[in-house]
Amino acid sequence: MELTDFISLIHPALAVIFVFPLIGNVSNFAWQARQRRLQTADKKKSKIPAVAGPEHRRFGNWLTGSVVGLTLIGLAYPIFADNIIKNKLWVKAPFQAIFIVLMFVATITSLVFLYKAKQPLWRGIFATLTGAGLVILGSQDGVFRRTNEWYWSHYYYGIAAALLMVFSLAIVPEIYRDRKNRWRIIHTILNTFALLLFIGQGMTGARDLLEIPLSWQKPYVFQCDFQNKTCLPNDPPNQQSMLNINSNSNY
C-alpha cells in the first residue's frame, strides 16, 4: 500500500475508532436523561443516576468537535491530494491555495470560539462561520460530492450531520434556559435526524471504500465504462499466457 493510500484511510479509521463510539454514548445518555426527566415529572423515583444529563452534554460537546474535525480531515485529503498538489495550485493559482489553507484555519478557529462563546449573538456568529467554512471547503475542486445522487451521497450526509452538530452546540445554553422546552424539542428532533444521517454515513462510507481504487489501480479503473459496468484491458493476454495461468492454477 502506497503512502497516499494509507493517508486516505485516516478519515474512515477515525470514524470507526472515535466518532461512532461517541455517537453510541451520546445516544445512550440522551435516552437515559429523557427517561429520568419523564419519571421525575411523574413524581416517580428514578433509578437512572442524575449524572446522565451532564454526561450527555459532555459527550455531545466531544461529538461535535469530533464530527467537525473528521469532516475537515475528509475534505483535506482530496483538496490537497487531488487539487493543490496534483494540479500544482500553488503555482497556477497561489491566491486560491492560500485561501483554502486560511479557510481551514478560520473554520477550526471559529469552532474553538464557539465552545467559548457565552452570548447568544456570538454563538450564532461563530456557528455560522464554522458552518460556512465547511460548506465553502466542501465546494472546492477535488471533493467527490456525487451530486447526481445527492440523496445517497456520503459527502452531503456528512456535511448535513456536521452542520446539525454545530447548531446543537450553539443552542445548548438556550435548552437549559427555556422552561417551555421548545429548544429541547428542536434539539431532539434535529439530532434524531442527525442519528439517521450517521447511520447513512456508515453505509455510504463502506460503499465508497469499495468503489475507490488504490493509487496504482486508478489509471486502469478509470478507463472502465461506468455506465455499462464493463472494463476492457489495454493489453489482452495472449493464448499462451492464459494457458500458463491455467496450468499454474492447478497446483
XYZ file of C-alpha atoms in Angstrom:
251
model
C 0.000 0.000 0.000
C 1.361 3.409 -1.004
C 1.602 6.283 1.485
C -1.211 8.169 -0.236
C -3.500 5.147 0.155
C -2.647 4.893 3.846
C -3.406 8.592 4.362
C -6.782 8.141 2.680
C -7.699 5.611 5.400
C -7.240 8.126 8.245
C -10.743 9.553 7.799
C -12.660 6.236 7.909
C -10.367 4.866 10.625
C -11.041 7.820 12.935
C -14.765 7.478 12.243
C -14.752 3.840 13.345
C -12.377 4.246 16.294
C -13.622 7.516 17.806
C -16.745 9.055 16.272
C -19.155 6.123 16.109
C -18.433 5.024 19.714
C -19.131 8.635 20.757
C -22.434 8.525 18.877
C -23.385 5.426 20.839
C -22.507 7.065 24.173
C -24.345 10.286 23.336
C -27.454 8.379 22.239
C -27.391 6.215 25.353
C -27.074 9.156 27.748
C -29.717 11.084 25.804
C -32.184 8.238 26.269
C -31.338 7.914 29.964
C -31.644 11.666 30.560
C -35.048 11.737 28.856
C -36.339 8.747 30.804
C -35.175 10.263 34.083
C -36.785 13.596 33.220
C -40.122 11.906 32.399
C -40.039 9.804 35.580
C -39.248 12.863 37.690
C -42.100 14.792 36.071
C -44.481 11.952 37.047
C -43.256 12.186 40.664
C -41.629 8.756 40.378
C -38.335 7.764 41.902
C -35.907 7.146 39.075
C -33.180 4.546 39.210
C -31.301 6.405 36.477
C -28.436 8.424 38.011
C -28.648 12.203 37.858
C -25.287 12.283 36.092
C -26.947 11.102 32.844
C -27.829 14.673 31.799
C -24.392 16.242 32.373
C -22.708 13.243 30.746
C -24.952 13.599 27.713
C -23.902 17.223 27.382
C -20.207 16.432 27.898
C -20.147 13.632 25.332
C -22.267 15.755 22.989
C -19.655 18.520 23.081
C -16.952 15.985 22.258
C -19.075 14.595 19.444
C -19.492 17.996 17.797
C -15.762 18.655 17.786
C -15.050 15.128 16.556
C -17.564 15.305 13.719
C -16.356 18.712 12.526
C -12.729 17.606 12.815
C -13.443 14.381 10.954
C -15.244 16.333 8.223
C -12.266 18.657 7.820
C -9.910 15.678 7.565
C -12.176 14.046 4.998
C -12.183 17.262 2.944
C -8.458 17.972 3.364
C -7.276 14.769 1.699
C -8.999 15.226 -1.716
C -8.483 19.009 -1.704
C -4.732 18.771 -1.139
C -4.021 15.471 -2.914
C -6.296 15.806 -5.951
C -6.314 19.573 -6.357
C -3.500 21.568 -4.734
C -0.703 19.006 -5.178
C -1.842 17.217 -8.333
C -2.730 20.434 -10.197
C 0.155 22.446 -8.658
C -2.340 25.028 -7.491
C 0.284 26.998 -5.550
C 1.921 27.764 -8.918
C -1.126 28.232 -11.148
C -3.374 29.969 -8.600
C -1.384 30.806 -5.434
C -4.088 33.058 -4.004
C -6.639 30.250 -4.246
C -4.263 27.861 -2.497
C -3.671 30.393 0.286
C -7.426 30.990 0.556
C -8.082 27.275 1.014
C -5.476 26.989 3.765
C -6.873 30.073 5.504
C -10.393 28.626 5.306
C -9.246 25.527 7.185
C -7.645 27.728 9.840
C -10.703 30.016 10.062
C -13.131 27.094 10.387
C -11.148 25.500 13.206
C -10.760 28.868 14.948
C -14.495 29.577 14.680
C -15.308 26.220 16.256
C -12.916 26.900 19.148
C -14.532 30.280 19.787
C -17.987 28.684 19.551
C -17.085 26.475 22.506
C -16.004 29.538 24.491
C -18.773 31.973 23.490
C -21.371 32.813 26.148
C -23.607 35.399 24.496
C -26.255 34.117 22.033
C -25.142 36.632 19.390
C -21.539 35.428 19.415
C -22.573 31.794 19.485
C -24.714 32.440 16.424
C -21.854 34.234 14.647
C -19.248 31.546 15.326
C -21.688 28.744 14.493
C -22.456 30.451 11.174
C -18.756 30.930 10.401
C -17.995 27.296 11.223
C -20.839 26.037 9.020
C -19.910 28.413 6.199
C -16.319 27.197 6.343
C -17.418 23.568 5.972
C -19.645 24.391 3.006
C -17.016 26.535 1.252
C -14.319 23.901 1.693
C -16.711 21.207 0.509
C -17.287 23.122 -2.723
C -13.596 23.056 -3.685
C -12.267 21.050 -6.623
C -11.148 17.543 -5.798
C -14.005 16.759 -3.399
C -16.196 13.950 -4.720
C -19.755 15.022 -3.968
C -21.881 12.603 -6.041
C -24.255 15.490 -6.748
C -26.270 13.474 -9.263
C -27.135 11.139 -6.369
C -27.217 13.695 -3.549
C -29.842 11.660 -1.703
C -27.280 8.801 -1.372
C -24.097 10.869 -1.102
C -21.545 10.357 1.658
C -20.474 13.977 1.250
C -23.932 15.536 1.621
C -24.810 13.269 4.540
C -21.568 14.252 6.261
C -21.930 17.989 5.709
C -25.557 17.920 6.884
C -24.627 15.949 10.023
C -21.731 18.304 10.806
C -23.963 21.381 10.419
C -26.550 19.842 12.750
C -23.837 19.155 15.321
C -22.641 22.761 15.128
C -26.197 24.027 15.550
C -26.761 21.708 18.518
C -23.642 23.013 20.222
C -24.743 26.612 19.654
C -28.183 26.162 21.275
C -27.101 24.171 24.359
C -27.367 27.140 26.786
C -30.801 28.001 25.383
C -32.018 24.466 26.117
C -31.308 24.919 29.835
C -32.833 28.418 29.946
C -36.068 27.593 28.111
C -38.668 26.485 30.666
C -41.175 25.601 27.949
C -38.750 23.048 26.434
C -39.127 24.416 22.904
C -35.386 24.379 22.287
C -35.175 20.904 23.813
C -37.811 19.631 21.391
C -35.983 21.211 18.452
C -32.739 19.672 19.696
C -34.338 16.226 19.970
C -35.919 16.326 16.506
C -32.797 17.576 14.727
C -30.484 15.140 16.471
C -32.779 12.228 15.754
C -32.421 13.186 12.096
C -28.643 13.517 12.619
C -28.567 9.973 14.016
C -30.211 8.722 10.828
C -27.589 10.627 8.827
C -24.813 8.957 10.828
C -26.323 5.558 10.048
C -26.359 6.574 6.387
C -22.742 7.679 6.753
C -21.766 4.201 7.843
C -23.469 2.664 4.813
C -22.275 5.176 2.216
C -18.764 5.205 3.664
C -18.488 1.434 3.358
C -19.768 1.670 -0.216
C -17.233 4.357 -1.145
C -14.360 2.329 0.285
C -15.342 -0.448 -2.116
C -15.520 1.962 -5.061
C -12.318 3.958 -4.502
C -9.355 2.158 -6.104
C -5.804 2.131 -4.776
C -3.453 4.688 -6.295
C -1.761 2.166 -8.614
C -5.157 0.887 -9.786
C -6.622 4.274 -10.731
C -5.146 4.508 -14.297
C -6.786 1.176 -15.147
C -10.042 1.503 -13.229
C -10.815 4.963 -14.605
C -10.674 3.559 -18.143
C -13.725 1.428 -17.389
C -17.159 2.203 -18.770
C -19.083 3.021 -15.590
C -22.381 3.367 -17.400
C -22.273 -0.137 -18.886
C -20.223 -1.541 -15.984
C -17.561 -3.050 -18.236
C -13.757 -2.934 -18.199
C -11.543 -3.827 -21.161
C -7.815 -4.487 -20.598
C -5.383 -2.405 -22.597
C -3.219 -5.417 -23.478
C -5.307 -8.588 -23.609
C -3.201 -11.594 -22.586
C -2.252 -13.917 -25.430
C -3.334 -17.517 -25.576
C -0.019 -18.890 -24.338
C -0.043 -16.707 -21.196
C -3.603 -17.788 -20.446
C -2.530 -21.434 -20.735
C 0.327 -20.755 -18.323
C -2.059 -19.141 -15.824
C -4.481 -22.050 -16.070
C -1.719 -24.627 -15.653
C -0.287 -22.826 -12.612
C -3.715 -22.640 -11.003
C -3.834 -26.440 -10.855
C -1.131 -26.564 -8.173
